[in-house]
PDB file of C-alpha atoms in Angstrom:
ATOM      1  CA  UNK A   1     -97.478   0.664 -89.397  1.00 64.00           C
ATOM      2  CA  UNK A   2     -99.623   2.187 -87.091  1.00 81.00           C
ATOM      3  CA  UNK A   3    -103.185   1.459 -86.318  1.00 93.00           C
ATOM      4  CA  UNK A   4    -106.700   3.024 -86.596  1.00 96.00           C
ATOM      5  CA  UNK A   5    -106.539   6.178 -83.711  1.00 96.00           C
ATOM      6  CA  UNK A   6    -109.728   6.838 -81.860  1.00 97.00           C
ATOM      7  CA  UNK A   7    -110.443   9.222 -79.351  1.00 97.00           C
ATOM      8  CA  UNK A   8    -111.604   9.473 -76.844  1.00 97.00           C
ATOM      9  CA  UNK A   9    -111.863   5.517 -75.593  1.00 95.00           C
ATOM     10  CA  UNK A  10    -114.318   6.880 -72.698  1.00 97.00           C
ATOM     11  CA  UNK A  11    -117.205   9.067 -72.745  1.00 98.00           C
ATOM     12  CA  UNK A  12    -120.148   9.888 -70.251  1.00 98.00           C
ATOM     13  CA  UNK A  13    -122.845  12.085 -71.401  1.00 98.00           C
ATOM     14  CA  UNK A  14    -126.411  13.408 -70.241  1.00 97.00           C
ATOM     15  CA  UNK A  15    -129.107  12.629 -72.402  1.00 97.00           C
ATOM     16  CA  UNK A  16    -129.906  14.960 -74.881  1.00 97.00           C
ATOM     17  CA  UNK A  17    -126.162  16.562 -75.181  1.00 98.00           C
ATOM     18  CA  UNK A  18    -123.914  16.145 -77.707  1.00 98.00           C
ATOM     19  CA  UNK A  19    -121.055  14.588 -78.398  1.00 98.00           C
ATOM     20  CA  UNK A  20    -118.052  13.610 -81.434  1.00 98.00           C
ATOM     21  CA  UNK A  21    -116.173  10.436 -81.752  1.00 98.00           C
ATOM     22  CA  UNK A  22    -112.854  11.108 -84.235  1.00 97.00           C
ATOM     23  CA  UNK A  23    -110.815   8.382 -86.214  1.00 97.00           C
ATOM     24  CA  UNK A  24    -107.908   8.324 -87.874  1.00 97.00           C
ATOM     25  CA  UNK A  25    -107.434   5.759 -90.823  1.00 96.00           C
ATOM     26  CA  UNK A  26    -104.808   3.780 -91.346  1.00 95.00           C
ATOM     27  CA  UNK A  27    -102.600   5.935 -94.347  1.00 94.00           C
ATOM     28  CA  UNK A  28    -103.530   5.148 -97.442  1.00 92.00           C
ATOM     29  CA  UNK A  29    -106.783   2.780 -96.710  1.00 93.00           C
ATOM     30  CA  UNK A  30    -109.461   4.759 -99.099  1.00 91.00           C
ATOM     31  CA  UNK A  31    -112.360   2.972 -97.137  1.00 91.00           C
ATOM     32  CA  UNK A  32    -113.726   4.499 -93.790  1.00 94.00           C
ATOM     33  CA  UNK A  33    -116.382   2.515 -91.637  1.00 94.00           C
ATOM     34  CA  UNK A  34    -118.372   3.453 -88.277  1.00 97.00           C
ATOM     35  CA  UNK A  35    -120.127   1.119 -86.827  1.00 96.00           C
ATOM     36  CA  UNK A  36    -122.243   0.898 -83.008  1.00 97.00           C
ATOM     37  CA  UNK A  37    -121.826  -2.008 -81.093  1.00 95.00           C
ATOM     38  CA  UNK A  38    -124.397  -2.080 -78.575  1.00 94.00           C
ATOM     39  CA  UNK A  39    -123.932  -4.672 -75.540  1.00 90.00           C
ATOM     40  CA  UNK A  40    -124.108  -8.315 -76.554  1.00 86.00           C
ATOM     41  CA  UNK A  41    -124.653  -7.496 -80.052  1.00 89.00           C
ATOM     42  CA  UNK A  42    -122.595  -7.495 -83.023  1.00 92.00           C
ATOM     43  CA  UNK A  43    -121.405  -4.332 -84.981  1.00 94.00           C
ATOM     44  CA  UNK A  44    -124.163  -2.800 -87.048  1.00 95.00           C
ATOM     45  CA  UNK A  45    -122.737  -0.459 -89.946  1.00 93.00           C
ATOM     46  CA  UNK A  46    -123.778   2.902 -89.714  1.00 97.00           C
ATOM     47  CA  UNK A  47    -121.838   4.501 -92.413  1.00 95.00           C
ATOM     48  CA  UNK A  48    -119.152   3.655 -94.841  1.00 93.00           C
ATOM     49  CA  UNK A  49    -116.826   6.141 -96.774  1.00 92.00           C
ATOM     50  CA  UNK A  50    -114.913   5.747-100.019  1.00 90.00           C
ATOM     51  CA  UNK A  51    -112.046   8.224 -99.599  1.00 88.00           C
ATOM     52  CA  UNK A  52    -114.536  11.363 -99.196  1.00 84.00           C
ATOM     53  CA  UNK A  53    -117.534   9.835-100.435  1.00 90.00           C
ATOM     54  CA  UNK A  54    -120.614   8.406 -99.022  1.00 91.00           C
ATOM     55  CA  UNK A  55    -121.002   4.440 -99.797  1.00 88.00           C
ATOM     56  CA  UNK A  56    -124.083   3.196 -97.379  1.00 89.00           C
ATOM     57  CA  UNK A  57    -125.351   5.380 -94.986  1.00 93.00           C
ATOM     58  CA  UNK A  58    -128.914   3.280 -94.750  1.00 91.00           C
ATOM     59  CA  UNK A  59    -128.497   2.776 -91.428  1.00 92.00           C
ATOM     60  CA  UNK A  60    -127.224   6.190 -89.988  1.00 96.00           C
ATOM     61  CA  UNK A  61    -130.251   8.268 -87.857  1.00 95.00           C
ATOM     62  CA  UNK A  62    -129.846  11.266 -89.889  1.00 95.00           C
ATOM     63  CA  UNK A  63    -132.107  12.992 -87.659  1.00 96.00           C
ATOM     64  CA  UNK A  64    -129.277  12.921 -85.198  1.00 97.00           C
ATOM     65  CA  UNK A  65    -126.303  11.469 -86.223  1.00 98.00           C
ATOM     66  CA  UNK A  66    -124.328  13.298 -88.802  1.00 97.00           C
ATOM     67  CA  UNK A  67    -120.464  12.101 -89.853  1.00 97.00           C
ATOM     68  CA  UNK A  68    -118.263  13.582 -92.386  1.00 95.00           C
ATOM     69  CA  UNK A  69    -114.770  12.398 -93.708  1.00 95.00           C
ATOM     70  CA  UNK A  70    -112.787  15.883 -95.244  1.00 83.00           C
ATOM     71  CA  UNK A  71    -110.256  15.450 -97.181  1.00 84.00           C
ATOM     72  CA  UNK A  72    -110.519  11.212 -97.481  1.00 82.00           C
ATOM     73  CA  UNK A  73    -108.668  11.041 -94.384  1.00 91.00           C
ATOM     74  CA  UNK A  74    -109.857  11.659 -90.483  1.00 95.00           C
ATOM     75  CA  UNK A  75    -113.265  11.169 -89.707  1.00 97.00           C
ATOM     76  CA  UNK A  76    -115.779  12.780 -87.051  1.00 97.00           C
ATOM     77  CA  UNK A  77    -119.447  11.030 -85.636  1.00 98.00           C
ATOM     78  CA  UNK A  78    -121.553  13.091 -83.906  1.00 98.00           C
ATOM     79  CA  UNK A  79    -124.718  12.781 -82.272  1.00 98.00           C
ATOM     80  CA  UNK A  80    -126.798  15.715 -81.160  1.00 97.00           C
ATOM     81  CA  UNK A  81    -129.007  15.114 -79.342  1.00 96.00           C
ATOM     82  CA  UNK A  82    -127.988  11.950 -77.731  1.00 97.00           C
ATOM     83  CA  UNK A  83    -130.836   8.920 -76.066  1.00 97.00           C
ATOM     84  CA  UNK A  84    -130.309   6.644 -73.810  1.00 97.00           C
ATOM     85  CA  UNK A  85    -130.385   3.918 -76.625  1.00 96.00           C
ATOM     86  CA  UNK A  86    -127.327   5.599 -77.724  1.00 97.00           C
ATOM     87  CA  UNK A  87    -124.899   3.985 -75.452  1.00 98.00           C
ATOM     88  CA  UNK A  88    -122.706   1.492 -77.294  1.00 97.00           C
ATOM     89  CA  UNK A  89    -119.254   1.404 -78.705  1.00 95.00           C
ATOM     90  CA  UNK A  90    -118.625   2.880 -81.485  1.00 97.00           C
ATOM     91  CA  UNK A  91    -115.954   1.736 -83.514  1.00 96.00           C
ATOM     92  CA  UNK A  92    -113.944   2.936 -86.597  1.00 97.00           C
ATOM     93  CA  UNK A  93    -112.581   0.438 -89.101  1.00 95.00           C
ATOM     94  CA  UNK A  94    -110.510   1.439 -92.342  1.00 94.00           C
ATOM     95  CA  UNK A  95    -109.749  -0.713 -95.325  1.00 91.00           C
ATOM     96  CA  UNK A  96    -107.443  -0.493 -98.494  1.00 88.00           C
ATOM     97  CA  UNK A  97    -110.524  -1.090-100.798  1.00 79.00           C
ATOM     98  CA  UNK A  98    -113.951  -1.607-100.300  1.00 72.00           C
ATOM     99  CA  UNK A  99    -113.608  -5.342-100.763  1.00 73.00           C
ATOM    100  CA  UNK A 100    -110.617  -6.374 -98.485  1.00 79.00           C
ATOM    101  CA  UNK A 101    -110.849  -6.697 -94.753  1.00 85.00           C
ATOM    102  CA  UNK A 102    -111.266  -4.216 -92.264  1.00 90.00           C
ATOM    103  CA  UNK A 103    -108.918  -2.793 -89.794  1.00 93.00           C
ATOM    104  CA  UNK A 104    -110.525  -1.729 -86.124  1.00 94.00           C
ATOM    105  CA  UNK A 105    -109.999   0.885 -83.631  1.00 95.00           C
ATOM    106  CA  UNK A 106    -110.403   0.371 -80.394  1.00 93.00           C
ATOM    107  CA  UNK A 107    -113.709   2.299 -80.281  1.00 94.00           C
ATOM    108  CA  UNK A 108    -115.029   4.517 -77.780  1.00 96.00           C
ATOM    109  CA  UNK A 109    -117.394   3.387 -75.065  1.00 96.00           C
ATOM    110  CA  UNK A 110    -120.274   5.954 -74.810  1.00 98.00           C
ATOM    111  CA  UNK A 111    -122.604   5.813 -71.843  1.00 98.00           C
ATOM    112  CA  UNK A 112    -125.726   7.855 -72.078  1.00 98.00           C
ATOM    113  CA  UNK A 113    -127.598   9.067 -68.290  1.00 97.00           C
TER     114      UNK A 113
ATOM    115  CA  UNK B   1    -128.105  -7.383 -99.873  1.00 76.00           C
ATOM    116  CA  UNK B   2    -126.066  -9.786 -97.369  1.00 83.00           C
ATOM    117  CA  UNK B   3    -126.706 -10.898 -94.014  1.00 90.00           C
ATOM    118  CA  UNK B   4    -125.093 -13.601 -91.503  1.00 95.00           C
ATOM    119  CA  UNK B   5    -126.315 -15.788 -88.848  1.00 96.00           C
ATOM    120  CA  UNK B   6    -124.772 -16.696 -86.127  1.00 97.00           C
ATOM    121  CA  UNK B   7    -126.414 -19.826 -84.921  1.00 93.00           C
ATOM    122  CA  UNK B   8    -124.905 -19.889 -81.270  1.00 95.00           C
ATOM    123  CA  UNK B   9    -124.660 -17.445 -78.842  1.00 95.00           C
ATOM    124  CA  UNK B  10    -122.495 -18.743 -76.351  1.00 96.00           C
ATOM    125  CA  UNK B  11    -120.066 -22.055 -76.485  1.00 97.00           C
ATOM    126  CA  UNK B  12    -118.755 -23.013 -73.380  1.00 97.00           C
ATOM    127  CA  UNK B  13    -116.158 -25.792 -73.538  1.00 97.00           C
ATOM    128  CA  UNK B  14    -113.212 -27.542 -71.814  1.00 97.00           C
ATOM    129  CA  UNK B  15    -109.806 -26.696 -72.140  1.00 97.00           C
ATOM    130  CA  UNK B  16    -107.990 -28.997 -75.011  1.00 97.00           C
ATOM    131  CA  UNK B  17    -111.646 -30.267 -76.444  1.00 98.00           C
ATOM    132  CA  UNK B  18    -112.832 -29.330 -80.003  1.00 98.00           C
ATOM    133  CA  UNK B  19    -114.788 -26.498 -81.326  1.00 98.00           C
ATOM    134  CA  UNK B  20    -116.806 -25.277 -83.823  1.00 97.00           C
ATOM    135  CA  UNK B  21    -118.595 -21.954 -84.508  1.00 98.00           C
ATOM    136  CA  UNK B  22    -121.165 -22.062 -86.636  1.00 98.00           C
ATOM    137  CA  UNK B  23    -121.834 -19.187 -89.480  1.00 97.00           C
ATOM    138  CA  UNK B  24    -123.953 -18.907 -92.219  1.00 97.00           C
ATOM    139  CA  UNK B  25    -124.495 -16.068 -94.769  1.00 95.00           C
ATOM    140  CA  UNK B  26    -127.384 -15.078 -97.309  1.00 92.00           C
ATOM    141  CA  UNK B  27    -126.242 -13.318-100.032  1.00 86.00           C
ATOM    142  CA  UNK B  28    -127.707 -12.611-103.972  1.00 81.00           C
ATOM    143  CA  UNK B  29    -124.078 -12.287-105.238  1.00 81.00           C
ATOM    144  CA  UNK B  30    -120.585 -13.976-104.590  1.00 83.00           C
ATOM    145  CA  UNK B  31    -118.912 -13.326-101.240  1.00 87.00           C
ATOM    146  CA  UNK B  32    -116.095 -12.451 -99.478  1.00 91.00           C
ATOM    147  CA  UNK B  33    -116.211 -14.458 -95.797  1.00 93.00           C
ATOM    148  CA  UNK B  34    -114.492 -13.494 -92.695  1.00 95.00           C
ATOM    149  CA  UNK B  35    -113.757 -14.284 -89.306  1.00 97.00           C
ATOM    150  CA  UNK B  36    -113.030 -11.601 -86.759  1.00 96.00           C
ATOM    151  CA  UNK B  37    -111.989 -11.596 -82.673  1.00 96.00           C
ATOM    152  CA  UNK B  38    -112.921  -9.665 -79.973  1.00 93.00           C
ATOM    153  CA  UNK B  39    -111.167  -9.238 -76.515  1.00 91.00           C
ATOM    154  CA  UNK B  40    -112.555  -7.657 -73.649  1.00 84.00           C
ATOM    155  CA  UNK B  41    -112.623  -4.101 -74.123  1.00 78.00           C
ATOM    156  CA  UNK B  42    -110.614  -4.362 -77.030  1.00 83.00           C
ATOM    157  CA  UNK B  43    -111.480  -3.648 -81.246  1.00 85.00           C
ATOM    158  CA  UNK B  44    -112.209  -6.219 -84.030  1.00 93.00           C
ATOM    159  CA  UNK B  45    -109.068  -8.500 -85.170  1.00 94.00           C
ATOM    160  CA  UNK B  46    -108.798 -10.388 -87.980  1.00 94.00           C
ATOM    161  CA  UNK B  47    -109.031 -14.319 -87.281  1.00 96.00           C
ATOM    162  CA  UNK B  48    -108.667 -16.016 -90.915  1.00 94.00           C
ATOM    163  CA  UNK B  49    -110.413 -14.511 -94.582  1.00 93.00           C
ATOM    164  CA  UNK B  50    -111.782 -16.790 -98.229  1.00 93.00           C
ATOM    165  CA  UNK B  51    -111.525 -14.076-100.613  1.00 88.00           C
ATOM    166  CA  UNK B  52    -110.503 -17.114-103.613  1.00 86.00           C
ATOM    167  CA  UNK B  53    -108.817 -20.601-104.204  1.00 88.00           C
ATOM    168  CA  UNK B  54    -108.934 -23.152-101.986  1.00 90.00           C
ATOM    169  CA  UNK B  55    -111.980 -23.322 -99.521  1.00 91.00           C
ATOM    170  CA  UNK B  56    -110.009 -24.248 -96.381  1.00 95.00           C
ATOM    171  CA  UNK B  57    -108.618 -21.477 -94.860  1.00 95.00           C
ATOM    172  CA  UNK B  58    -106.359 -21.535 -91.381  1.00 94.00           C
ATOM    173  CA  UNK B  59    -105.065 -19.278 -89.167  1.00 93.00           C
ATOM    174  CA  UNK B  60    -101.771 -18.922 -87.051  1.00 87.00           C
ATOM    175  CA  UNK B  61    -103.102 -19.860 -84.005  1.00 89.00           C
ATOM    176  CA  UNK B  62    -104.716 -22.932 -84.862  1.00 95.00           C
ATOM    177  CA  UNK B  63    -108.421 -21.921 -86.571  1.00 97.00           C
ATOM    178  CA  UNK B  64    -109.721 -23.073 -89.562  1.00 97.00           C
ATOM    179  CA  UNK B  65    -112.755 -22.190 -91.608  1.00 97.00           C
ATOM    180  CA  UNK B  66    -114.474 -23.800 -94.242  1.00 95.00           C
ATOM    181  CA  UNK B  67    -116.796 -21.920 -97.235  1.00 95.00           C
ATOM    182  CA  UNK B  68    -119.304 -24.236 -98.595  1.00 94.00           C
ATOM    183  CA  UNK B  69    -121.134 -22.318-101.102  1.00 91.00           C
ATOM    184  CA  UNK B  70    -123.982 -25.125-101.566  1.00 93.00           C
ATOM    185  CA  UNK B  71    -124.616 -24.726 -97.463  1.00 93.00           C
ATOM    186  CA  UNK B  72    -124.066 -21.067 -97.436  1.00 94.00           C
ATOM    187  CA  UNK B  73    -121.772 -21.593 -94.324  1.00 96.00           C
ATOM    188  CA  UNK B  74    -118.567 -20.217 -93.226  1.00 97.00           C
ATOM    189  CA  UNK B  75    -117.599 -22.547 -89.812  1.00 98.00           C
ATOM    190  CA  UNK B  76    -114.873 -21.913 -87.194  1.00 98.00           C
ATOM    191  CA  UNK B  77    -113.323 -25.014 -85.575  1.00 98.00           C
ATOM    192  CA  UNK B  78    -110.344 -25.503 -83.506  1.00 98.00           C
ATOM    193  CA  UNK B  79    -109.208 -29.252 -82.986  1.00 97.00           C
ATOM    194  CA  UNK B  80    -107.806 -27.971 -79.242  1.00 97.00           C
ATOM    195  CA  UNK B  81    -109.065 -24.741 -77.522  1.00 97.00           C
ATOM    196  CA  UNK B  82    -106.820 -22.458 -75.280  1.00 96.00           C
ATOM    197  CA  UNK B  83    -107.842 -20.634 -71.839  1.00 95.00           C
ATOM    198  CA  UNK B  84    -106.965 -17.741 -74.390  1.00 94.00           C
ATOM    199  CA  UNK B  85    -109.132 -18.449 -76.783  1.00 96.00           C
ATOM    200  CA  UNK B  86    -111.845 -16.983 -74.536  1.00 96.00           C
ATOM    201  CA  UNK B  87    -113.477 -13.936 -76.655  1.00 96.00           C
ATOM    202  CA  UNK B  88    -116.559 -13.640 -79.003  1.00 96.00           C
ATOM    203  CA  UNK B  89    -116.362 -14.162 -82.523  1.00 97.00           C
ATOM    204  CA  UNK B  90    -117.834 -12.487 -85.356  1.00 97.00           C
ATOM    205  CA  UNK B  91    -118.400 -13.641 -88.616  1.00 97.00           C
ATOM    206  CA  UNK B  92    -118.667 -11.388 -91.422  1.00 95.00           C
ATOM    207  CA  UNK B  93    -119.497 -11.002 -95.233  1.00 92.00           C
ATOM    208  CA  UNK B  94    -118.828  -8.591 -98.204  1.00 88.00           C
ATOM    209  CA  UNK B  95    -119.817  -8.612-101.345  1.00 81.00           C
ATOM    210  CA  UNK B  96    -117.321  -9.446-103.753  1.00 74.00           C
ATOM    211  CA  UNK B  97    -115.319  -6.909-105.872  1.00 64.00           C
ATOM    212  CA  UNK B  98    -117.577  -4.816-107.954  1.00 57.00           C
ATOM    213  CA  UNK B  99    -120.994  -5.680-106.470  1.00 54.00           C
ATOM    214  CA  UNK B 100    -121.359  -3.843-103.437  1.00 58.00           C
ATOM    215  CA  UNK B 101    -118.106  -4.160-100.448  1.00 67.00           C
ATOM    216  CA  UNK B 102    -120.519  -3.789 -97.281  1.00 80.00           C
ATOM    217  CA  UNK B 103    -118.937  -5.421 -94.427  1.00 87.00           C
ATOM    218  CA  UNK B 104    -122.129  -6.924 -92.589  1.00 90.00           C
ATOM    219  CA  UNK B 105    -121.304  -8.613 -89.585  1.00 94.00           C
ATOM    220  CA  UNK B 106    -123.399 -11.578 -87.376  1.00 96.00           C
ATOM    221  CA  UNK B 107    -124.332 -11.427 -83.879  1.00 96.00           C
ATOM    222  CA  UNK B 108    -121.711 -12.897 -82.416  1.00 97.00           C
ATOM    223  CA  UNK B 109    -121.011 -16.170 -80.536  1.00 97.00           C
ATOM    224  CA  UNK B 110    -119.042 -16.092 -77.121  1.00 97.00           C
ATOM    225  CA  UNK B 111    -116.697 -18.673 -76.931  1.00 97.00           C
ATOM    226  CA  UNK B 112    -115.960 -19.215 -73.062  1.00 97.00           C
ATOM    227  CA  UNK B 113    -113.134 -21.908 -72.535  1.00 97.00           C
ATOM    228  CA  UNK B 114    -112.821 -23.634 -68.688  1.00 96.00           C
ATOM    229  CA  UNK B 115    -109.787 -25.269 -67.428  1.00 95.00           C
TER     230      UNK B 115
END
């Protein structure tokens, strides 16, 4: 069975550009997560899907981060424009329901200059 | 709405000696608990899960946990660590089916094993 897919695993920006992180689900998991893991921290949830739908979004900056989940399957972050404080990993994590665990990506390392 | 504390940041201990991680959770409903391990430069992996039944849980590399609901805690121990048992750990809790199914996770706790 294959994993959660992210792309890209690497990304170096300027401040104030933009930039999109995709994920790929595990098939059939109906539950979508993104979370940012900043250095030394733990993952804090940013938004969660149920197969199209928005869950929790309480913690996304919705005046620059946007995501979107078409069709209950892939998934796309963006941020535009991006800060410095931006620079984390941000990782993808899918799950059957909302209640089981959570399967992770390997995330993508963004670096903000 | 649920939260976890992670009450050490980093654990350094010998090779072969005992450890525990310590985790504890607030939450207004029942909980689902989980442990999860992180490699360098590598994603979340599931350690060991209480979703029900017994509230000793192990996994196949040697970890247990233990959910006391009356301490709110959710503890890691290994009765002999590995060099490769090196990572940081993350403790996690959902609410329980029907009441929510945010996966909040703590801040961590490096564990950082010397021969």
């Amino acid at each position: 069975e294959a994993g959660v897919a992210q792309s890209p695993r690497y990304k170096i920006i300027e401040k104030r550009q933009s930039v999109a992180f995709w994920c790929n689900p595990i098939s059939g998991h109906a539950t979508l997560y993104w979370y940012q893991q900043i250095l030394g921290q733990g993952p804090k949830l940013l938004i969660q899907f149920q197969n199209n739908g928005v869950v929790d979004d309480s913690q996304l900056p919705k005046d620059r981060f946007s995501a979107e989940r078409l069709k209950g399957v892939d998934s796309t972050l963006k941020i535009q424009p991006a800060k410095l404080e931006d620079s984390a990993v941000y990782l993808c994590a899918s799950s059957p329901t909302q209640w089981s665990e959570a399967f992770f990506g390997q995330g993508t390392r963004l670096t903000v200059v | 709405a649920q939260s976890v504390t992670q009450l050490d940041s980093q654990v350094p201990v010998f090779e072969e000696a005992p450890v525990e991680l310590r985790c504890n959770y607030s939450s207004s409903v029942s909980v689902y608990l989980f442990w999860y391990v992180q490699y360098p430069n590598q994603g979340l992996q599931l350690l060991l899960k209480y979703l029900s039944g017994s509230t000793l849980v192990k996994s196949i590399n040697g970890f247990e946990a233990e959910f006391n609901k009356s301490q709110t805690s959710f503890h890691l121990r290994k009765p002999s660590v590995h060099i490769s048992d090196t990572a940081e750990y993350f403790c996690a809790v959902s609410a329980r089916y029907n009441q929510g199914g945010k996966l909040i996770f703590g801040q961590g706790t490096e564990l950082s094993v010397k021969p």
